[in-house]
Every structure is written in structure tokens, then in C-alpha cells.
Amino acid sequence: MTSSHKGFELIIMDYKAGMFLYALAILLGDVLVQQLRVLPDYSGLAILLVGVCTLSLAIIVINKVCKNDTSNIYFTLIIYLILLFLISFIYSSLYAKQQLSNRLDGQLVGKNLVVTGVISDIPVVNGHVQRFTFNVDDVRMLSSSNQQNTKILSTSHFPRKIRLSWYYGKEVKASEKWQFEVRLKPPHGFMNPAGFDYESWLFQQGIEATGYVRKSAFNRQSHGFSPETFLDSVNRYRQTLAQLIDSLADKRQERLSGSVEDTGGYSLIKALAIGDKSSITNTQWNVLVRTGTSHLMAISGLHIGLAALFGYVLFRRIVPVFVIRRIPAQHVALVAGLFIAFLYALVAGLSITTQRAIIMLFAVSMLMLVRHNHRPFDVLGFALIVILVID
């Protein structure tokens, strides 16, 4: 065997011990599903599952028969990659089917429906209209002959998360339970290569229908029992912070006697603190775009990293001596920094970009805590695998 061939074999063995190559195989399976015009049916997925079982059996046989034979390294590695690719393809297909299963039925488009549920985000107010995400717990359809009679519909295949607009309605807040009379439609949007892809954004947010609240006697806040989730309570506190920032902006404007409108800084503070960009004016956006700083308003890895660094430096210096005698100060500060970053991500709305940053920060922190000798590609691979499993 030549020296170059030996070197190549060592590289392959080194990659086999890492995660990055495995993460790429999983990523390719996920990407392939996103390129399909039609999702594969269950019979096709069943055939792929048989292939997964066959490859798993082949790996077991090879490891027993040729346990010490280095000539089978390439073959075993290829089987592992194909196996992960197929598992990712099957998992992504099932995930996509599940997300599309609750799309609004065409027979319910334009019908008068009464939905009960919880407001799951901070409502965006623009003039006389409020827009918010609504988690549906119960749905009824109004009778066309008598608008007071309702027919209970099954929620098993009804959209669980919808986007509503309410014109000239009462003020609503995050985590409140309401009953609305609505008209819904499937989540659609114009696809302009130079503009915002609204339909893609709705799909990323898991929103399965959009619509508006009708003027009706059914519209009222509900006080029935509805278990509050952790994110519901977080959104309630986020809206409280948003109202506090708005009140500070109003007080400043009053001190200026209305002569000069100088509340723009508060809208930027609200965007950076809780991820609420609804108060940023078009003039401010134009300035941000021209200066190349608009990306700073999207809470992402930069902001999460700074929060973690702040927590690390702060706690690294205030760790008590009796704790250092048992646990290294660096480890305490690392956990504290990760916790501070996670709290900031929650307050900022836990968007997709913050989720990605937190997962990558968690991967790095865990490997440092266990004092594992890792490579940067291993950290990226581990974070990528976790992200793809979650979504």
C-alpha cells in the first residue's frame, strides 16, 4: 500500500469518528424532501423502511464477520451514510406530512366559524387593525339558516395554529383566551422573487390558515379552563415589557411637549430587547438598509453570543470561593452564560434564528464541560443534527 493511500485511509477513519460527515448525510435526506413536488406516499416510505432494516442488518453482520478487517472500512462507512440518508428522508417526509395534515379543508373556506383558543404571540397593532397568532382549542360552524345555531366540528384535522386580523376590535393580549367568529382561508401568498415570501414564512411558523375576525356577538374573552403553556406565560411577560417600553416613549414625548417626535430609539430598544419590530418606522428601516445594519434587528447568533459572553464574564468573577473548591469557576460561568443566553432567547421570542444559535451554543458548552477533545466540524455536525431532528 502506498503512503498516499495510507494517508487517504487515515482521513476516512478520522471522519468516521466524527459527526460532520454523518450530519451531511442527514442534511441531504432533508434537502431532497424539500425539492419534491409531491411528498412520497406511505407505501413508498414503507419500502424505504425495509431498506433501512436491511442496511442495519448488513452493518451488524459486517461488524461480526469482518471485525478486524480494515479493508471494509470504506464499505461500512458508505452503508452508514446511506442508512442515515434514508432515515432522514423518511423522517422529514413524515414530518412534512404531519405539518400539512391540518391544512384548512376547502369546504370550510369562507364559512362562518366560531373558534375558541389562546393568543400565542404579541399582537401587532397597525392603526385600527390587530394581527396575531391564535392556537385553536375548539371550533364550531354557524348554520347558514340560523346564525345562532352552531355545529361542533372535529379539531383532529382542523388547523391548530391560525393567523387572524381583527379590524376595529377590542385590545387583545398574549396568552389571553378568546372566542371569535372568523372566516378562514388556506395560507397563501404572492411569490415575488424580489419580495417577501409570505407563504413560506407562514409555513416556517407552522401557521395552517389565515383569516379575519368578523363583527359578531360571539367575539368575547373566554374565562373557561385552558392550561397555560410555558411559552404562553413568556409571551405575556414579553408584552408587558413591550408596554413598559411604549409608556417610557410616551412619557419622553410628553416631556418634549410634542414639539419634536423623538421616540425612535425606543422602537429599536424594543426590537433588540424582545424581538418586537412592529414599532420601527419605514424611515428607520430605510436608514438601516442604507447603512447595512438591518440584520442587527433580527435576533440571531451575534446577540445570543454576546448575552452568553456577558453571563460568562460576570459569573466568572463573582463565583464564591467555596464553590470553586468543588467546581471549576470556568464551568460555573459557562453554565451561567448558557442560561443567560437562553433567557434572552426566550424574551426575544425564541425565533428560528435564536433556536439555532442556542443549540450551537449548547453543543459547544456541553463538549467543553465534559472536557472532550473535539474538532470544530464535530460541533457543527452535532448542532446540525439536533436542529434537523427538532425541525
Short mmCIF file of C-alpha atoms in Angstrom, two decimals:
data_model
loop_
_atom_site.label_atom_id
_atom_site.label_comp_id
_atom_site.label_asym_id
_atom_site.label_seq_id
_atom_site.Cartn_x
_atom_site.Cartn_y
_atom_site.Cartn_z
CA MET A 1 0.00 0.00 0.00
CA THR A 2 1.42 3.38 -0.99
CA SER A 3 1.89 6.21 1.51
CA SER A 4 -0.75 8.37 -0.23
CA HIS A 5 -3.26 5.52 0.00
CA LYS A 6 -2.48 5.09 3.70
CA GLY A 7 -2.97 8.80 4.25
CA PHE A 8 -6.34 8.72 2.50
CA GLU A 9 -7.41 5.76 4.62
CA LEU A 10 -6.46 7.62 7.80
CA ILE A 11 -8.55 10.60 6.69
CA ILE A 12 -11.56 8.33 6.11
CA MET A 13 -11.11 6.68 9.51
CA ASP A 14 -10.80 10.11 11.12
CA TYR A 15 -14.04 11.28 9.51
CA LYS A 16 -15.75 8.10 10.57
CA ALA A 17 -15.05 9.03 14.18
CA GLY A 18 -16.57 12.48 13.70
CA MET A 19 -20.11 13.78 13.25
CA PHE A 20 -19.83 16.22 10.38
CA LEU A 21 -19.99 13.61 7.63
CA TYR A 22 -22.98 11.97 9.28
CA ALA A 23 -24.66 15.36 9.63
CA LEU A 24 -24.20 15.98 5.89
CA ALA A 25 -25.91 12.67 5.08
CA ILE A 26 -28.86 13.63 7.28
CA LEU A 27 -28.97 17.09 5.71
CA LEU A 28 -29.04 15.66 2.17
CA GLY A 29 -32.03 13.49 3.05
CA ASP A 30 -33.88 16.51 4.38
CA VAL A 31 -32.95 18.69 1.39
CA LEU A 32 -34.15 16.03 -1.07
CA VAL A 33 -37.60 16.01 0.53
CA GLN A 34 -37.82 19.79 0.13
CA GLN A 35 -37.12 19.50 -3.61
CA LEU A 36 -40.02 17.10 -4.24
CA ARG A 37 -43.15 18.49 -5.85
CA VAL A 38 -45.26 15.79 -4.17
CA LEU A 39 -44.47 14.03 -0.92
CA PRO A 40 -43.97 10.22 -1.20
CA ASP A 41 -46.92 8.09 -0.13
CA TYR A 42 -46.81 5.72 2.81
CA SER A 43 -46.21 2.64 0.64
CA GLY A 44 -43.04 4.18 -0.75
CA LEU A 45 -41.88 5.11 2.74
CA ALA A 46 -42.56 1.54 3.88
CA ILE A 47 -40.27 0.22 1.14
CA LEU A 48 -37.54 2.63 2.24
CA LEU A 49 -38.03 1.45 5.83
CA VAL A 50 -37.40 -2.13 4.68
CA GLY A 51 -34.19 -0.88 3.08
CA VAL A 52 -33.19 0.74 6.38
CA CYS A 53 -33.71 -2.54 8.24
CA THR A 54 -31.70 -4.42 5.59
CA LEU A 55 -28.78 -2.00 5.83
CA SER A 56 -28.85 -2.17 9.64
CA LEU A 57 -28.67 -5.97 9.44
CA ALA A 58 -25.79 -5.74 6.96
CA ILE A 59 -23.83 -3.50 9.35
CA ILE A 60 -24.31 -5.99 12.19
CA VAL A 61 -23.12 -8.88 10.01
CA ILE A 62 -20.07 -6.98 8.74
CA ASN A 63 -19.05 -5.96 12.26
CA LYS A 64 -19.20 -9.58 13.43
CA VAL A 65 -17.61 -11.31 10.45
CA CYS A 66 -15.02 -8.69 9.50
CA LYS A 67 -14.47 -7.01 12.84
CA ASN A 68 -10.72 -6.51 12.43
CA ASP A 69 -10.56 -6.22 8.64
CA THR A 70 -9.59 -2.64 7.74
CA SER A 71 -10.42 -3.26 4.07
CA ASN A 72 -14.12 -3.00 4.91
CA ILE A 73 -13.83 0.49 6.42
CA TYR A 74 -14.94 2.18 3.20
CA PHE A 75 -17.84 -0.17 2.65
CA THR A 76 -19.08 0.14 6.24
CA LEU A 77 -18.81 3.93 6.15
CA ILE A 78 -20.81 4.11 2.91
CA ILE A 79 -23.53 1.91 4.41
CA TYR A 80 -23.70 4.16 7.47
CA LEU A 81 -24.09 7.25 5.29
CA ILE A 82 -26.79 5.64 3.10
CA LEU A 83 -28.59 4.47 6.23
CA LEU A 84 -28.63 7.96 7.75
CA PHE A 85 -29.69 9.44 4.40
CA LEU A 86 -32.71 7.09 4.19
CA ILE A 87 -33.68 7.62 7.83
CA SER A 88 -33.53 11.40 7.33
CA PHE A 89 -35.61 11.16 4.14
CA ILE A 90 -38.29 9.07 5.88
CA TYR A 91 -38.33 11.26 8.99
CA SER A 92 -38.53 14.51 7.00
CA SER A 93 -41.32 13.13 4.81
CA LEU A 94 -43.39 12.10 7.83
CA TYR A 95 -42.70 15.45 9.49
CA ALA A 96 -43.87 17.33 6.40
CA LYS A 97 -46.98 15.14 6.08
CA GLN A 98 -47.86 15.84 9.70
CA GLN A 99 -47.40 19.60 9.25
CA LEU A 100 -49.57 19.61 6.12
CA SER A 101 -52.26 17.31 7.54
CA ASN A 102 -54.10 20.09 9.37
CA ARG A 103 -54.42 22.48 6.44
CA LEU A 104 -57.84 24.08 6.17
CA ASP A 105 -60.44 21.95 4.39
CA GLY A 106 -61.63 23.55 1.15
CA GLN A 107 -65.27 23.14 2.25
CA LEU A 108 -64.65 25.46 5.21
CA VAL A 109 -63.16 28.32 3.16
CA GLY A 110 -65.34 31.41 3.54
CA LYS A 111 -67.64 29.76 6.10
CA ASN A 112 -68.55 31.49 9.34
CA LEU A 113 -66.72 29.65 12.11
CA VAL A 114 -66.61 30.19 15.86
CA VAL A 115 -63.18 29.33 17.25
CA THR A 116 -62.02 29.26 20.86
CA GLY A 117 -58.38 29.29 21.83
CA VAL A 118 -55.39 31.22 23.11
CA ILE A 119 -53.49 34.18 21.60
CA SER A 120 -49.99 32.75 21.29
CA ASP A 121 -47.86 35.81 20.45
CA ILE A 122 -47.68 39.56 20.91
CA PRO A 123 -50.37 41.16 18.70
CA VAL A 124 -49.06 43.56 16.07
CA VAL A 125 -51.10 46.78 16.02
CA ASN A 126 -51.19 48.86 12.86
CA GLY A 127 -53.72 51.65 13.04
CA HIS A 128 -57.15 50.10 13.64
CA VAL A 129 -56.11 46.51 12.91
CA GLN A 130 -54.57 43.90 15.20
CA ARG A 131 -52.80 40.85 13.81
CA PHE A 132 -51.97 37.88 15.99
CA THR A 133 -51.40 34.12 16.03
CA PHE A 134 -54.20 32.06 17.55
CA ASN A 135 -53.98 28.49 18.88
CA VAL A 136 -57.36 26.79 18.33
CA ASP A 137 -58.81 24.59 21.08
CA ASP A 138 -62.41 24.31 19.86
CA VAL A 139 -64.23 25.10 16.60
CA ARG A 140 -67.90 25.31 15.60
CA MET A 141 -69.59 26.19 12.31
CA LEU A 142 -72.54 28.56 12.18
CA SER A 143 -75.69 27.39 10.46
CA SER A 144 -76.48 29.30 7.27
CA SER A 145 -80.20 29.42 8.12
CA ASN A 146 -79.85 30.46 11.76
CA GLN A 147 -76.72 32.34 12.71
CA GLN A 148 -77.23 31.46 16.39
CA ASN A 149 -77.08 27.70 15.82
CA THR A 150 -73.67 26.11 15.72
CA LYS A 151 -72.35 22.71 14.73
CA ILE A 152 -69.36 21.33 16.58
CA LEU A 153 -66.52 20.33 14.24
CA SER A 154 -63.75 17.88 14.94
CA THR A 155 -60.39 19.50 15.66
CA SER A 156 -58.40 16.38 14.68
CA HIS A 157 -57.78 17.70 11.15
CA PHE A 158 -58.57 21.36 11.71
CA PRO A 159 -55.76 23.95 11.76
CA ARG A 160 -54.31 24.22 15.25
CA LYS A 161 -52.45 27.47 14.59
CA ILE A 162 -54.02 30.30 12.59
CA ARG A 163 -53.18 33.93 11.81
CA LEU A 164 -56.02 36.42 12.37
CA SER A 165 -56.63 40.08 11.62
CA TRP A 166 -59.16 42.00 13.72
CA TYR A 167 -60.29 45.40 12.46
CA TYR A 168 -61.67 47.90 14.99
CA GLY A 169 -61.72 45.23 17.68
CA LYS A 170 -61.07 45.22 21.40
CA GLU A 171 -57.48 45.19 22.60
CA VAL A 172 -56.16 41.66 22.98
CA LYS A 173 -53.05 40.47 24.79
CA ALA A 174 -50.74 37.48 24.59
CA SER A 175 -51.83 34.32 26.47
CA GLU A 176 -55.46 35.51 26.74
CA LYS A 177 -58.23 33.04 25.88
CA TRP A 178 -60.80 34.34 23.40
CA GLN A 179 -63.75 33.26 21.30
CA PHE A 180 -64.04 34.70 17.79
CA GLU A 181 -66.31 34.41 14.80
CA VAL A 182 -63.93 34.15 11.85
CA ARG A 183 -63.63 33.42 8.17
CA LEU A 184 -60.55 31.49 7.13
CA LYS A 185 -58.63 30.54 4.02
CA PRO A 186 -55.57 28.35 3.34
CA PRO A 187 -52.19 30.05 3.87
CA HIS A 188 -51.33 31.60 0.51
CA GLY A 189 -49.14 34.48 -0.57
CA PHE A 190 -47.71 36.10 -3.68
CA MET A 191 -44.36 34.67 -4.77
CA ASN A 192 -42.25 37.57 -5.98
CA PRO A 193 -38.51 36.80 -6.38
CA ALA A 194 -37.71 40.36 -5.32
CA GLY A 195 -40.12 40.48 -2.38
CA PHE A 196 -41.06 38.78 0.85
CA ASP A 197 -42.30 35.19 0.53
CA TYR A 198 -45.28 35.38 2.87
CA GLU A 199 -46.45 31.82 2.26
CA SER A 200 -43.00 30.43 3.05
CA TRP A 201 -42.95 32.46 6.28
CA LEU A 202 -46.35 31.07 7.28
CA PHE A 203 -45.12 27.53 6.66
CA GLN A 204 -41.98 28.13 8.74
CA GLN A 205 -44.12 29.41 11.61
CA GLY A 206 -46.43 26.39 11.41
CA ILE A 207 -49.46 28.57 10.58
CA GLU A 208 -52.06 26.44 8.80
CA ALA A 209 -54.75 29.02 7.94
CA THR A 210 -55.23 32.78 7.82
CA GLY A 211 -58.35 34.90 8.12
CA TYR A 212 -60.11 37.76 9.85
CA VAL A 213 -62.43 38.27 12.80
CA ARG A 214 -65.99 39.23 11.86
CA LYS A 215 -68.09 41.74 13.75
CA SER A 216 -70.16 39.43 15.90
CA ALA A 217 -71.70 38.90 19.32
CA PHE A 218 -69.61 35.74 19.59
CA ASN A 219 -66.43 37.82 19.98
CA ARG A 220 -65.63 37.85 23.67
CA GLN A 221 -62.89 36.95 26.07
CA SER A 222 -63.33 33.46 27.40
CA HIS A 223 -62.71 32.63 31.04
CA GLY A 224 -63.01 28.87 30.71
CA PHE A 225 -60.26 26.49 31.73
CA SER A 226 -57.36 26.37 29.32
CA PRO A 227 -53.97 25.10 30.55
CA GLU A 228 -51.35 27.78 30.02
CA THR A 229 -48.15 26.60 28.42
CA PHE A 230 -44.71 27.87 29.37
CA LEU A 231 -44.41 29.85 26.12
CA ASP A 232 -47.81 31.47 26.73
CA SER A 233 -46.61 32.88 30.05
CA VAL A 234 -43.35 34.00 28.42
CA ASN A 235 -45.27 35.88 25.71
CA ARG A 236 -47.41 37.55 28.38
CA TYR A 237 -44.28 38.89 30.10
CA ARG A 238 -42.85 39.93 26.73
CA GLN A 239 -45.93 42.01 26.01
CA THR A 240 -45.71 43.56 29.48
CA LEU A 241 -42.14 44.63 28.69
CA ALA A 242 -43.26 45.99 25.33
CA GLN A 243 -45.97 48.08 27.01
CA LEU A 244 -43.45 49.35 29.56
CA ILE A 245 -41.09 50.49 26.78
CA ASP A 246 -44.00 52.16 24.96
CA SER A 247 -45.01 54.01 28.14
CA LEU A 248 -41.45 55.28 28.57
CA ALA A 249 -41.51 56.50 24.98
CA ASP A 250 -44.83 58.28 25.57
CA LYS A 251 -43.51 59.96 28.74
CA ARG A 252 -40.46 61.20 26.86
CA GLN A 253 -42.68 62.60 24.14
CA GLU A 254 -44.77 64.40 26.77
CA ARG A 255 -41.62 65.97 28.25
CA LEU A 256 -40.77 67.27 24.80
CA SER A 257 -44.26 68.87 24.73
CA GLY A 258 -44.92 67.20 21.41
CA SER A 259 -42.67 69.69 19.63
CA VAL A 260 -40.30 67.01 18.37
CA GLU A 261 -41.06 63.38 17.78
CA ASP A 262 -38.13 61.61 19.39
CA THR A 263 -39.26 58.08 20.28
CA GLY A 264 -37.41 56.24 17.52
CA GLY A 265 -34.75 54.98 19.89
CA TYR A 266 -37.36 53.17 21.95
CA SER A 267 -38.60 51.23 18.92
CA LEU A 268 -35.05 49.98 18.32
CA ILE A 269 -34.69 49.10 22.00
CA LYS A 270 -37.93 47.11 21.83
CA ALA A 271 -36.71 45.26 18.73
CA LEU A 272 -33.38 44.34 20.35
CA ALA A 273 -34.84 43.54 23.79
CA ILE A 274 -37.89 41.41 22.96
CA GLY A 275 -37.70 40.92 19.19
CA ASP A 276 -40.75 43.14 18.53
CA LYS A 277 -40.04 45.13 15.35
CA SER A 278 -43.60 46.37 14.83
CA SER A 279 -42.79 49.91 16.09
CA ILE A 280 -39.91 50.51 13.68
CA THR A 281 -40.99 53.09 11.11
CA ASN A 282 -40.37 52.92 7.37
CA THR A 283 -37.91 55.81 7.70
CA GLN A 284 -35.90 53.87 10.26
CA TRP A 285 -35.91 50.75 8.09
CA ASN A 286 -34.62 52.78 5.14
CA VAL A 287 -31.76 54.11 7.27
CA LEU A 288 -30.93 50.59 8.50
CA VAL A 289 -30.96 49.23 4.94
CA ARG A 290 -28.78 52.03 3.56
CA THR A 291 -26.25 51.63 6.38
CA GLY A 292 -26.19 47.84 6.09
CA THR A 293 -27.30 47.35 9.70
CA SER A 294 -30.82 45.97 9.20
CA HIS A 295 -29.63 42.47 10.13
CA LEU A 296 -28.94 43.73 13.67
CA MET A 297 -32.69 43.95 14.25
CA ALA A 298 -33.05 40.18 13.75
CA ILE A 299 -32.09 38.45 16.98
CA SER A 300 -29.58 35.76 15.97
CA GLY A 301 -26.21 34.26 16.81
CA LEU A 302 -24.49 37.62 17.37
CA HIS A 303 -26.96 38.70 20.05
CA ILE A 304 -27.12 35.27 21.71
CA GLY A 305 -23.31 35.04 21.72
CA LEU A 306 -22.98 38.47 23.34
CA ALA A 307 -25.52 37.53 26.01
CA ALA A 308 -23.62 34.30 26.74
CA LEU A 309 -20.30 36.19 26.88
CA PHE A 310 -21.77 38.74 29.29
CA GLY A 311 -23.05 35.98 31.56
CA TYR A 312 -19.73 34.12 31.41
CA VAL A 313 -17.57 37.16 32.27
CA LEU A 314 -19.92 38.30 35.04
CA PHE A 315 -20.26 34.97 36.83
CA ARG A 316 -16.61 34.08 36.29
CA ARG A 317 -15.70 36.94 38.64
CA ILE A 318 -18.40 36.50 41.28
CA VAL A 319 -18.25 32.74 41.84
CA PRO A 320 -17.84 32.17 45.61
CA VAL A 321 -14.63 30.55 46.85
CA PHE A 322 -16.40 27.55 48.42
CA VAL A 323 -17.90 26.74 45.00
CA ILE A 324 -14.53 27.00 43.23
CA ARG A 325 -13.12 24.41 45.64
CA ARG A 326 -15.59 21.86 44.28
CA ILE A 327 -16.36 23.02 40.74
CA PRO A 328 -14.03 24.94 38.38
CA ALA A 329 -15.08 28.57 38.05
CA GLN A 330 -14.95 28.27 34.24
CA HIS A 331 -17.60 25.54 34.32
CA VAL A 332 -19.90 27.55 36.58
CA ALA A 333 -19.50 30.61 34.36
CA LEU A 334 -20.10 28.52 31.23
CA VAL A 335 -23.40 27.16 32.55
CA ALA A 336 -24.40 30.64 33.73
CA GLY A 337 -23.62 32.13 30.32
CA LEU A 338 -25.69 29.44 28.60
CA PHE A 339 -28.57 30.13 30.99
CA ILE A 340 -28.43 33.89 30.40
CA ALA A 341 -28.38 33.33 26.64
CA PHE A 342 -31.39 31.01 26.88
CA LEU A 343 -33.34 33.57 28.94
CA TYR A 344 -32.56 36.25 26.36
CA ALA A 345 -33.69 33.93 23.56
CA LEU A 346 -36.99 33.36 25.38
CA VAL A 347 -37.57 37.09 25.93
CA ALA A 348 -36.70 37.73 22.27
CA GLY A 349 -39.43 35.32 21.13
CA LEU A 350 -37.40 32.13 20.55
CA SER A 351 -37.39 32.58 16.77
CA ILE A 352 -35.80 30.10 14.37
CA THR A 353 -32.50 32.02 14.32
CA THR A 354 -32.32 32.13 18.11
CA GLN A 355 -33.14 28.43 18.35
CA ARG A 356 -30.26 27.64 16.01
CA ALA A 357 -27.86 29.82 18.00
CA ILE A 358 -28.89 28.32 21.34
CA ILE A 359 -28.47 24.76 20.03
CA MET A 360 -24.98 25.51 18.70
CA LEU A 361 -24.02 27.25 21.94
CA PHE A 362 -25.34 24.27 23.90
CA ALA A 363 -23.27 21.86 21.79
CA VAL A 364 -20.07 23.82 22.39
CA SER A 365 -20.79 24.21 26.11
CA MET A 366 -21.52 20.52 26.66
CA LEU A 367 -18.33 19.42 24.91
CA MET A 368 -16.32 21.89 26.96
CA LEU A 369 -17.96 20.76 30.21
CA VAL A 370 -17.17 17.09 29.61
CA ARG A 371 -13.65 18.14 28.55
CA HIS A 372 -13.99 16.19 25.32
CA ASN A 373 -11.28 16.76 22.73
CA HIS A 374 -13.44 17.93 19.85
CA ARG A 375 -12.95 19.50 16.46
CA PRO A 376 -14.94 22.50 15.19
CA PHE A 377 -16.50 20.33 12.49
CA ASP A 378 -17.76 17.91 15.16
CA VAL A 379 -19.50 20.76 16.99
CA LEU A 380 -21.11 21.99 13.77
CA GLY A 381 -22.17 18.45 12.88
CA PHE A 382 -23.71 17.81 16.29
CA ALA A 383 -25.59 21.12 16.24
CA LEU A 384 -26.83 20.46 12.70
CA ILE A 385 -28.15 17.02 13.63
CA VAL A 386 -30.02 18.40 16.66
CA ILE A 387 -31.52 21.24 14.60
CA LEU A 388 -32.74 18.88 11.87
CA VAL A 389 -34.26 16.48 14.41
CA ILE A 390 -36.19 19.32 16.06
CA ASP A 391 -37.36 20.86 12.76
#
